[in-house]
Coordinates of N, CA and C and ligand atoms in Angstrom, one line a residue:
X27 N 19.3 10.4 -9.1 CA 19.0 9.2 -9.8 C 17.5 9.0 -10.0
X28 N 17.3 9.3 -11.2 CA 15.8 8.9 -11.5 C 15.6 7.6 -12.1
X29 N 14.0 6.5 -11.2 CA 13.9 5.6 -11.7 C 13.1 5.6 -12.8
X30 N 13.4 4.7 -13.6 CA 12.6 4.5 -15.2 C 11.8 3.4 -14.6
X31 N 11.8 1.7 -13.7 CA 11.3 1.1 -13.8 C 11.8 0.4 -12.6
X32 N 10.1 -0.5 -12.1 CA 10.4 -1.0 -10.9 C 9.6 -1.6 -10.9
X33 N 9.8 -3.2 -11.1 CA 9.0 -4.8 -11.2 C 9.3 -6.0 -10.1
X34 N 8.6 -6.4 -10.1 CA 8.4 -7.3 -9.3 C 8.9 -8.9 -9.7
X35 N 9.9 -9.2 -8.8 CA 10.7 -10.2 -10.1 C 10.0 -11.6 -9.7
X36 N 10.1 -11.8 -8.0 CA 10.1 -13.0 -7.7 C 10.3 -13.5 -6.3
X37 N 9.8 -14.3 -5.9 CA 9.4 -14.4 -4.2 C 10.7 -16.0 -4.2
X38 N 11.3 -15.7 -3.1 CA 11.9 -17.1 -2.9 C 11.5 -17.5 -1.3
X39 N 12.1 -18.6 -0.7 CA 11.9 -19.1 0.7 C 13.1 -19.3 1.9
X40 N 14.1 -19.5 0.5 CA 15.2 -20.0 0.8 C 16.6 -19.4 -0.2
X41 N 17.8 -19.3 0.6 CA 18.4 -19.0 -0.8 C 19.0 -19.8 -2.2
X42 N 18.0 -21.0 -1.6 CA 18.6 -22.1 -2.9 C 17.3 -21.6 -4.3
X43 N 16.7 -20.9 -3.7 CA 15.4 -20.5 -4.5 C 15.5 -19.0 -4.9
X44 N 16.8 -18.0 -4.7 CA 16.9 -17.2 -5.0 C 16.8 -16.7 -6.2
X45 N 16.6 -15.8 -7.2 CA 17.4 -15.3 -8.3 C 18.7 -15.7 -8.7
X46 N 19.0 -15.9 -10.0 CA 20.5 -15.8 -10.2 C 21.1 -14.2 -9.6
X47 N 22.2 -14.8 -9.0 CA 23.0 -13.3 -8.3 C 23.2 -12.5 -9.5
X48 N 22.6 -11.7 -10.5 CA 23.3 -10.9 -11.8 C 23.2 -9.8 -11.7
X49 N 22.6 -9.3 -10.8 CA 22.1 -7.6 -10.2 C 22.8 -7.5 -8.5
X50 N 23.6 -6.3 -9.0 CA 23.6 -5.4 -7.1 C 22.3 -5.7 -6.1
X51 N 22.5 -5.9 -5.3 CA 21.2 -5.9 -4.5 C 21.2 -5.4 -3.3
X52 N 20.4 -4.3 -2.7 CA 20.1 -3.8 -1.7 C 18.9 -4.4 -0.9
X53 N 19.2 -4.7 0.3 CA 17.8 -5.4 1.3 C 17.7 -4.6 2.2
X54 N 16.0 -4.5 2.3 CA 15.5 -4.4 3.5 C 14.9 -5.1 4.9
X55 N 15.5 -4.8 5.9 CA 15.3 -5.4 7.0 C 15.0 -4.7 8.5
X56 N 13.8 -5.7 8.9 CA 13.9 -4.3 10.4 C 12.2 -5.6 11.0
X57 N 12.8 -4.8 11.9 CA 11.1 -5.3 13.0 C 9.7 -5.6 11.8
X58 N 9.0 -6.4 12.3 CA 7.8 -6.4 11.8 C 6.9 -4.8 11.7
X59 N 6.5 -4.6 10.8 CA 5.7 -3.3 10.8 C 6.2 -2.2 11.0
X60 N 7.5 -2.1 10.9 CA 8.3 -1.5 10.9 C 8.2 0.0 9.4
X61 N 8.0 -0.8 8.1 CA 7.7 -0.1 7.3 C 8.8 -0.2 6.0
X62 N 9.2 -1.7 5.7 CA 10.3 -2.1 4.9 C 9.4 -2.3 3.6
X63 N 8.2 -2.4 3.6 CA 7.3 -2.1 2.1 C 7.1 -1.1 1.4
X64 N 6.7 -0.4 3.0 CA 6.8 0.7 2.3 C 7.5 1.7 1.9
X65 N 8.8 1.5 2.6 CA 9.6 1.8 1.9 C 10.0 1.5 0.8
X66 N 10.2 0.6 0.4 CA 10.3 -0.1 -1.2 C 9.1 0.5 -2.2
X67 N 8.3 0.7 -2.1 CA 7.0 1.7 -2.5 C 7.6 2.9 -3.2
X68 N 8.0 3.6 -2.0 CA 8.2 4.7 -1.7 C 9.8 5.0 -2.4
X69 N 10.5 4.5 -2.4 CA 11.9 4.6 -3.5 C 11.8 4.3 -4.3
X70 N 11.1 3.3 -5.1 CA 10.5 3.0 -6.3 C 9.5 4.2 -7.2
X71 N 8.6 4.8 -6.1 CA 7.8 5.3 -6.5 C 6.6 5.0 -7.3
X72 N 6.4 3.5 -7.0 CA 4.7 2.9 -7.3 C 4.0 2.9 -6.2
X73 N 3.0 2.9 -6.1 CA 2.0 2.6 -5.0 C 2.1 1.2 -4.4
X74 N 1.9 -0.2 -4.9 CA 1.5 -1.3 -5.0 C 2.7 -2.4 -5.5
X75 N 3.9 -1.7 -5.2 CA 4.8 -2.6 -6.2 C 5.5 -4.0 -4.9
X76 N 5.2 -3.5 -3.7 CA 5.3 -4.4 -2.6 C 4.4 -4.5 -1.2
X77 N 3.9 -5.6 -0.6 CA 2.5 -5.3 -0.4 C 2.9 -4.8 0.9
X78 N 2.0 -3.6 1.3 CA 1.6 -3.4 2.7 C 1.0 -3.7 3.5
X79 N 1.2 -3.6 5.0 CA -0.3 -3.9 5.6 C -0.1 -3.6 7.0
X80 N -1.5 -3.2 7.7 CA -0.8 -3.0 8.9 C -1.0 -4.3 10.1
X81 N -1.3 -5.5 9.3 CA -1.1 -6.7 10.0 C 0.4 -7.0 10.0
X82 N 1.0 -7.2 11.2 CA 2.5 -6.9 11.3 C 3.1 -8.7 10.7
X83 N 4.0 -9.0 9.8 CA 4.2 -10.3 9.5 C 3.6 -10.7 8.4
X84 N 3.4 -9.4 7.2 CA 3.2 -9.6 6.3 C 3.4 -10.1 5.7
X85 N 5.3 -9.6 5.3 CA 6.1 -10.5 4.4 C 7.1 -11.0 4.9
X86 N 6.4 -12.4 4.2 CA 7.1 -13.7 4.7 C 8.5 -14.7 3.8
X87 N 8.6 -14.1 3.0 CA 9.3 -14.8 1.4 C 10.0 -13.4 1.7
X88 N 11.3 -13.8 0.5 CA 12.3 -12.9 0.2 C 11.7 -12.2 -1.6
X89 N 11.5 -11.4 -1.2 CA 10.8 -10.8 -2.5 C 11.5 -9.9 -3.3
X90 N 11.7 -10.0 -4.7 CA 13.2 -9.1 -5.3 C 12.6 -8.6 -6.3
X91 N 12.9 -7.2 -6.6 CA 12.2 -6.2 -7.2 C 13.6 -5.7 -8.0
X92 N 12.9 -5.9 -9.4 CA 14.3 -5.3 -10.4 C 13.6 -3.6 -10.4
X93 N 15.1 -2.7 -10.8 CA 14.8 -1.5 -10.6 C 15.6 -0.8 -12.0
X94 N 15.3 -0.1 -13.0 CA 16.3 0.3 -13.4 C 16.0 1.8 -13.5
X95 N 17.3 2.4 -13.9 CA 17.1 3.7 -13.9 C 17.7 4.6 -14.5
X96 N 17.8 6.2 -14.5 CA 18.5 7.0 -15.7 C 20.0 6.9 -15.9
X97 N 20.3 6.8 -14.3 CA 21.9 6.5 -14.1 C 22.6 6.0 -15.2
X98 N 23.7 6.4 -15.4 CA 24.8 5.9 -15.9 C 25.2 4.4 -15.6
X99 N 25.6 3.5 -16.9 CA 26.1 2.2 -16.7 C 25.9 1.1 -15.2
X100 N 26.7 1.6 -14.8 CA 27.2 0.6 -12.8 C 25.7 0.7 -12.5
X101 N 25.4 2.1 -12.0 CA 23.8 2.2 -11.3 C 22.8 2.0 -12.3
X102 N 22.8 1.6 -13.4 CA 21.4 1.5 -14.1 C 20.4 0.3 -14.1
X103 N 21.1 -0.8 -13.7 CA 20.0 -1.6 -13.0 C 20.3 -2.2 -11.8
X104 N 20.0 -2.6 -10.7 CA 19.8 -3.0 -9.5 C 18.6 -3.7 -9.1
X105 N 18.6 -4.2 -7.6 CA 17.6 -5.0 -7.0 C 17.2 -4.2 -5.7
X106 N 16.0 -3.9 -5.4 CA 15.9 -4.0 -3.7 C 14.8 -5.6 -3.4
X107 N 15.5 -5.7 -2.7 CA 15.1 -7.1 -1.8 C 14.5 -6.6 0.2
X108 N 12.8 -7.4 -0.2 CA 11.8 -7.4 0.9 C 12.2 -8.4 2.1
X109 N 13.1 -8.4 3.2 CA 13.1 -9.5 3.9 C 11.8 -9.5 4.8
X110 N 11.5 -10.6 5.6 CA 10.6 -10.9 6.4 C 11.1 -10.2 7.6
X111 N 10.1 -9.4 8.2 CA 10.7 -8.8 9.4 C 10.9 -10.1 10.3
X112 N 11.9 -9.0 11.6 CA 12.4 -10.1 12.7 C 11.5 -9.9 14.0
X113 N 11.8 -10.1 14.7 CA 10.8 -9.4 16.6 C 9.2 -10.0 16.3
X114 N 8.6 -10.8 15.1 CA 7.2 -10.5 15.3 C 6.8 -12.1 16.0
X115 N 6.6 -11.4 17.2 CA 6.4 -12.7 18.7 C 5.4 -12.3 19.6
X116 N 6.0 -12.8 20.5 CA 5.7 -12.7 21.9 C 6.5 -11.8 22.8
X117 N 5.8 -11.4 23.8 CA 6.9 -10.2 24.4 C 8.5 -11.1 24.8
X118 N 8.0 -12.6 25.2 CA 9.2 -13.0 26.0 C 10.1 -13.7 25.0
X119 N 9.7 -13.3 23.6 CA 11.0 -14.0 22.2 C 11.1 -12.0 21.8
X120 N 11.0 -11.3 22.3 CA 11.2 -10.1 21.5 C 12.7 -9.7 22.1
X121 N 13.2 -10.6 23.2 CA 14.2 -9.8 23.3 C 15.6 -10.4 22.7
X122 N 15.3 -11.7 21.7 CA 15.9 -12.2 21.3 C 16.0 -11.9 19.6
X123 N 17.3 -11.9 18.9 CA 17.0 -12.0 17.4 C 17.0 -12.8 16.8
X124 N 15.3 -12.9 17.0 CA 15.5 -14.5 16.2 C 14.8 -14.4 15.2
X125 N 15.6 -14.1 13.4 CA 15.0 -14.0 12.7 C 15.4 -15.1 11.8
X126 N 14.8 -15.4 10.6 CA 14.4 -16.0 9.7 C 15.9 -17.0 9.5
X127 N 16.2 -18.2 9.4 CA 17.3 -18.8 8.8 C 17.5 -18.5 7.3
X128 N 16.4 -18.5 6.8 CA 16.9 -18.3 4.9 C 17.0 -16.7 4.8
X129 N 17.1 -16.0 6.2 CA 17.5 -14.6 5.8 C 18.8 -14.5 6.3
X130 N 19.6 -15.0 7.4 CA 20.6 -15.6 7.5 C 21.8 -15.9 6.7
X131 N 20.7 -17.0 6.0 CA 21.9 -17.3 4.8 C 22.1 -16.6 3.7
X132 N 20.5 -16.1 3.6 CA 20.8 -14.9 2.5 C 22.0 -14.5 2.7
X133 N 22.1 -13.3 3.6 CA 22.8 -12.2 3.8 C 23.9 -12.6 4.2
X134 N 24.2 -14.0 4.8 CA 25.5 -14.3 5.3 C 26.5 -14.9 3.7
X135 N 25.4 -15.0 2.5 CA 26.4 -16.0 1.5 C 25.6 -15.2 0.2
X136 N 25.0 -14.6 -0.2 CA 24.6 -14.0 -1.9 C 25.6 -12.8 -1.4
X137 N 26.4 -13.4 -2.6 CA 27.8 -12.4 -2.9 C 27.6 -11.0 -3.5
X138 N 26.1 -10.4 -4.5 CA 25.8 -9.7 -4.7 C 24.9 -8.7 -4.4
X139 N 25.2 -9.2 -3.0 CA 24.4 -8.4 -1.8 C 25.2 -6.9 -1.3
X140 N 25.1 -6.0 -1.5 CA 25.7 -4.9 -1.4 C 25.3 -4.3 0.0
X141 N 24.8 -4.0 0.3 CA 24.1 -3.1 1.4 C 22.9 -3.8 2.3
X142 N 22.8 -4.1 3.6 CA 21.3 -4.4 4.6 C 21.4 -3.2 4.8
X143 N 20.0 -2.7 4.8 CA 19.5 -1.3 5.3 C 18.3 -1.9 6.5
X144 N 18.8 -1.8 7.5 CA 18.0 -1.8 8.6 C 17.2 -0.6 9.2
X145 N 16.1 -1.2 9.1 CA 14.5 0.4 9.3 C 14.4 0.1 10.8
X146 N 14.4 1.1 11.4 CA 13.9 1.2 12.7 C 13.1 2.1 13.2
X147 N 11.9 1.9 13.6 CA 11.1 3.2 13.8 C 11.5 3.8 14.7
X148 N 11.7 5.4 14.3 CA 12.0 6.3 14.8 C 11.3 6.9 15.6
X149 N 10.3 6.2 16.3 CA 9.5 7.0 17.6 C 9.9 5.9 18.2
X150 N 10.6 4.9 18.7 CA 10.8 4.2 19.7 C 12.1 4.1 20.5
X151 N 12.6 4.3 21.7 CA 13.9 4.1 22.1 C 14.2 2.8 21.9
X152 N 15.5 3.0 21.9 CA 16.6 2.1 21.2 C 16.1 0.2 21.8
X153 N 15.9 -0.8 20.7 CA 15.5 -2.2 20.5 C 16.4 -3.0 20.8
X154 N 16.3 -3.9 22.1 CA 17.5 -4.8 21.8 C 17.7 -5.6 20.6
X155 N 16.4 -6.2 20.1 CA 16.9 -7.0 19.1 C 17.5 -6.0 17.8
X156 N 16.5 -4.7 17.6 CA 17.5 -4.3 16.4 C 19.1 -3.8 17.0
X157 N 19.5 -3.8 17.9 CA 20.9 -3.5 18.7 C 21.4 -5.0 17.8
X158 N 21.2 -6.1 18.6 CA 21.6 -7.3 18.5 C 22.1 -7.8 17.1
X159 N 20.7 -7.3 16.2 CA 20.6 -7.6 14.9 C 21.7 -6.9 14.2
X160 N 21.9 -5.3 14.5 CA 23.2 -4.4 13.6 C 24.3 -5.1 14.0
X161 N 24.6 -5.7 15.4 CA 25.8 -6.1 16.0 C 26.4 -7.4 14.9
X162 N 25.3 -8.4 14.9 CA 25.4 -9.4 14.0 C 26.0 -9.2 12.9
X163 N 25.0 -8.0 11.8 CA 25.9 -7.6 10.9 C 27.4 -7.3 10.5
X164 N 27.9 -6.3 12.0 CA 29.0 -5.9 12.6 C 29.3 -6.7 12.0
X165 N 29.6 -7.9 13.0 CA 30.6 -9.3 13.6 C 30.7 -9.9 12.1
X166 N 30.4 -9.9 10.7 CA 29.9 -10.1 9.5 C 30.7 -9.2 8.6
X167 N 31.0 -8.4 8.7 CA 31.9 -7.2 8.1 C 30.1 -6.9 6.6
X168 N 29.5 -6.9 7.2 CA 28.1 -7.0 6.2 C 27.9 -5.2 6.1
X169 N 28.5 -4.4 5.0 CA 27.8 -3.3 5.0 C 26.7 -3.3 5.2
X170 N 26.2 -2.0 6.1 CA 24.7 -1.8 6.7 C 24.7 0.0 6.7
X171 N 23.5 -0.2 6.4 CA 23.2 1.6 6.9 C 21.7 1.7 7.8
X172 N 21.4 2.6 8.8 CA 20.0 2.4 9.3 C 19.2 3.3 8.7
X173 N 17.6 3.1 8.4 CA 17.0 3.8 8.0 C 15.6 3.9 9.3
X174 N 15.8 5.1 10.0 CA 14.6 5.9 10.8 C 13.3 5.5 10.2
X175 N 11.9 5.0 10.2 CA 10.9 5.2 9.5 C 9.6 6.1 9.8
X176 N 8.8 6.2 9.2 CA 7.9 7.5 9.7 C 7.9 8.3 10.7
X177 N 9.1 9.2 10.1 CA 9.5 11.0 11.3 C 8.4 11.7 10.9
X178 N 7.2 11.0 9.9 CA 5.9 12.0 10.2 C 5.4 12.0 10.9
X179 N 5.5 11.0 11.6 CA 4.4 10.8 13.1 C 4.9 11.4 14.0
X180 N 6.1 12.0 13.9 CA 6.5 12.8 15.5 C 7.3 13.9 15.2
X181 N 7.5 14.7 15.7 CA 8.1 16.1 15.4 C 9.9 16.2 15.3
X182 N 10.5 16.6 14.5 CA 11.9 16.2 14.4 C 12.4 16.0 15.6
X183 N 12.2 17.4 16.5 CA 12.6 17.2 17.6 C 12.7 15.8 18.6
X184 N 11.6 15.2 18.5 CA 11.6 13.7 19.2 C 12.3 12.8 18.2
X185 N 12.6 13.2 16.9 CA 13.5 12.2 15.7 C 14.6 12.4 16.6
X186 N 15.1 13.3 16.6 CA 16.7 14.0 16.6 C 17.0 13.5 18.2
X187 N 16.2 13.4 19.2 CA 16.5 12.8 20.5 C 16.7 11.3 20.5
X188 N 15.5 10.6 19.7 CA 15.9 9.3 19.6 C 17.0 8.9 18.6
X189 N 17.4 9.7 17.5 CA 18.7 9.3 16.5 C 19.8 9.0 17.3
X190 N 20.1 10.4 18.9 CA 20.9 10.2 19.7 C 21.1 9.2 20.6
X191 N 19.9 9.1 21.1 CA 20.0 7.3 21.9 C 20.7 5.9 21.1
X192 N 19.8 6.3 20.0 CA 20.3 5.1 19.2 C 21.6 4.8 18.9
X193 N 22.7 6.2 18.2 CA 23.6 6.4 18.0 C 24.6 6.0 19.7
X194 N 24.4 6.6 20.8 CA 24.8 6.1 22.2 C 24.5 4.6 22.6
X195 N 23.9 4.2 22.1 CA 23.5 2.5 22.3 C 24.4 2.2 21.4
X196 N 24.7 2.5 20.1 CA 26.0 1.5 19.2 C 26.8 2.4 20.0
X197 N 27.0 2.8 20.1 CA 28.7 3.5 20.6 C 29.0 2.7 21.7
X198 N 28.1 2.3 22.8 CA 28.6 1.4 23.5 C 29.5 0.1 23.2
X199 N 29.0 -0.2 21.9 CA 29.9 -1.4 21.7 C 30.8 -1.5 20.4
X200 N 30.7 -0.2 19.8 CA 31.4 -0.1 18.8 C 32.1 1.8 18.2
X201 N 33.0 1.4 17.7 CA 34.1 3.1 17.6 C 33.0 3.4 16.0
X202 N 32.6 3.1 15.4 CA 32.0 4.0 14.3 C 30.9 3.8 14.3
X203 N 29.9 4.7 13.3 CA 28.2 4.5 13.0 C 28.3 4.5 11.7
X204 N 27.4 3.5 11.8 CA 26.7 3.2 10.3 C 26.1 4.5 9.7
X205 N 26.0 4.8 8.3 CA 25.3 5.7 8.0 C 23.7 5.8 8.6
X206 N 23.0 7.0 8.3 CA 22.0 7.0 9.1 C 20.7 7.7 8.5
X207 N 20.1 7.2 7.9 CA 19.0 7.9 7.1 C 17.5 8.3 8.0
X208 N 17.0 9.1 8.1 CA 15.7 9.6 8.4 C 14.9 9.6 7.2
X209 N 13.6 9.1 7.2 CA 12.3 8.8 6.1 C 11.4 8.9 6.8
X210 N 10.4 9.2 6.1 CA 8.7 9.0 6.1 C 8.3 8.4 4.4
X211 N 7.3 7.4 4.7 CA 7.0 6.6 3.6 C 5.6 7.4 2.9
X212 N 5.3 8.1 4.2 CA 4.3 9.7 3.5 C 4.6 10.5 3.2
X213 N 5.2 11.4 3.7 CA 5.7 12.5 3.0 C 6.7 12.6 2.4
X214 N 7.5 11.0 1.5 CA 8.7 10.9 0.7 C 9.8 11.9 1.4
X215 N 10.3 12.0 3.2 CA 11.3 12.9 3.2 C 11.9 11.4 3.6
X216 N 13.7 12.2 2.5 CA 14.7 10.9 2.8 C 14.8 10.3 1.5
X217 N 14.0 10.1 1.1 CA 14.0 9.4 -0.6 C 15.6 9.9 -1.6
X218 N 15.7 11.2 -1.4 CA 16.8 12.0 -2.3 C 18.0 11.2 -1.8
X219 N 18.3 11.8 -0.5 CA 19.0 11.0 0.2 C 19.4 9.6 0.2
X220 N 18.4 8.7 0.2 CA 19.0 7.5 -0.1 C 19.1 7.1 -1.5
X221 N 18.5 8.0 -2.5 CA 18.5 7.3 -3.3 C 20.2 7.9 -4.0
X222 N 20.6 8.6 -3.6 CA 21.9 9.2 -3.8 C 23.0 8.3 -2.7
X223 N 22.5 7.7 -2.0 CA 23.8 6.7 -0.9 C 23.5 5.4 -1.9
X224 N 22.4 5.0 -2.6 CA 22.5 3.9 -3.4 C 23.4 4.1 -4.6
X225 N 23.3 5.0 -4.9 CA 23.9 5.3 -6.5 C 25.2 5.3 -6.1
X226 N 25.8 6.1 -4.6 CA 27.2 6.2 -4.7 C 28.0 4.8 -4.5
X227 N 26.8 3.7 -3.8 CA 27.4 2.5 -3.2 C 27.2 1.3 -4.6
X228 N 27.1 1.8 -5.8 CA 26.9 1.1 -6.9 C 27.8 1.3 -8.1
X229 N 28.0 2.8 -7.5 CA 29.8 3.5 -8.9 C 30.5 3.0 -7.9
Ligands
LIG17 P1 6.0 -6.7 7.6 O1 6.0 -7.1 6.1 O2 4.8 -7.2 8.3 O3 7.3 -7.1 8.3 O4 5.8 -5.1 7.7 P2 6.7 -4.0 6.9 O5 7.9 -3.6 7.7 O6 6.8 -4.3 5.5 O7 5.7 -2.7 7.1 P3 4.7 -2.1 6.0 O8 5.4 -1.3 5.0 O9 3.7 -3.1 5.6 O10 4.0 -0.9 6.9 C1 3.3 -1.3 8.1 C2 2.3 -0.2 8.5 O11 3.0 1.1 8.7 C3 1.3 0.1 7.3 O12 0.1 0.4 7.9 C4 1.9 1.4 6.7 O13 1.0 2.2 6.0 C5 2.5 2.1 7.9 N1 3.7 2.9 7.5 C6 4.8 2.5 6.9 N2 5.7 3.5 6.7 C7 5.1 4.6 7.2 C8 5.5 6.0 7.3 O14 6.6 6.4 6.9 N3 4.6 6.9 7.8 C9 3.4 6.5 8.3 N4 2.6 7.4 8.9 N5 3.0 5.2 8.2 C10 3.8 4.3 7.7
LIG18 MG1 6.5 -6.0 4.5

């Protein structure tokens, strides 16, 4: 799937301030600083199309990015959607998920919400709140897939040990796994990959 185009539609607060629902939409979600811009960057393939920063709690609005692309009919236009990361506290609210209410409702009621992709950096052992957070989805029947973020910073070998913890933490509480993507927002590894799990979850 090659993209033709990737704009910046429109910031909401709440979901009464959303877009009209007329596009598929894929969101991204994960810890603060985690790397949910840049990944949207980085699939899109602009530099600047969603902002970065390494001040963690950047993006605070739900930001929706029209996308279209070579694909055939179903997949030719779509949305990815910037949520506000969750965990950005204090150590003694980090073990709690307490994220955003208008992300909540997002994801609990825009009908043309297809996919949360939850980013979790992949140099850290397994998060309660991102645990807590996929569980939620769970308990939601909310398609989810996880996406690993910068495996440049560490050598697969330490990816492929932490994928396994992570994967043994959901298995404790649940019989299947979510799909599972590995990325870096530098060296574009994982892009092909997802952008082929998007196209399939759109035919
Ligand atoms: P908030 O909007 O604050 O929740 O953060 P975010 O999840 O959108 O993270 P953002 O994309 O702004 O990235 C945070 C920092 O991590 C920035 O300094 C990025 O340059 C860096 N970063 C993101 N992805 C990668 C990656 O794959 N590899 C490396 N090396 N750095 C990354
Ligand atoms: Mg951001």
């Amino acid at each position: 799937m090659k993209i033709h185009s990737a704009q910046f539609l429109t910031s909401a607060t709440n979901l009464r301030d959303c877009p009209p629902g007329d596009l598929p939409e894929f969101a991204m979600i994960g810890r603060s600083n985690v790397g949910k811009s840049s990944l949207i960057n980085m699939l899109a393939a602009r530099r600047n199309l969603a902002r970065v920063s390494s001040t963690p709690g950047k993006t605070r609005l739900l930001n929706f990015f029209d996308i279209t692309t070579a694909a055939s009919a179903p997949a030719s236009k779509w949305r990815l959607v910037d949520l506000p990361g969750y965990g950005y506290a204090k150590v003694a609210q980090e073990q709690r998920a307490d994220f955003n209410e208008a992300v909540a409702d997002y994801i609990e009621r825009r009908e043309t919400l297809l996919c949360v992709f939850v980013l979790i950096d992949s140099r850290l052992e397994p998060q309660r709140i991102d645990i807590d957070f996929i569980q939620w989805l769970g308990e939601r029947d909310m398609p989810h897939a996880l996406i690993l973020t910068k495996t440049d910073k560490q050598s697969p070998t330490a990816t492929r040990a932490k994928v396994d913890r992570l994967k043994q933490a959901l298995l404790a509480w649940r019989a299947e796994l979510p799909p599972i993507f590995l990325t870096s927002s530098e060296t574009k590894s994982g892009r092909p990959d997802l952008l082929r799990f998007i196209e399939q979850t759109l035919t």
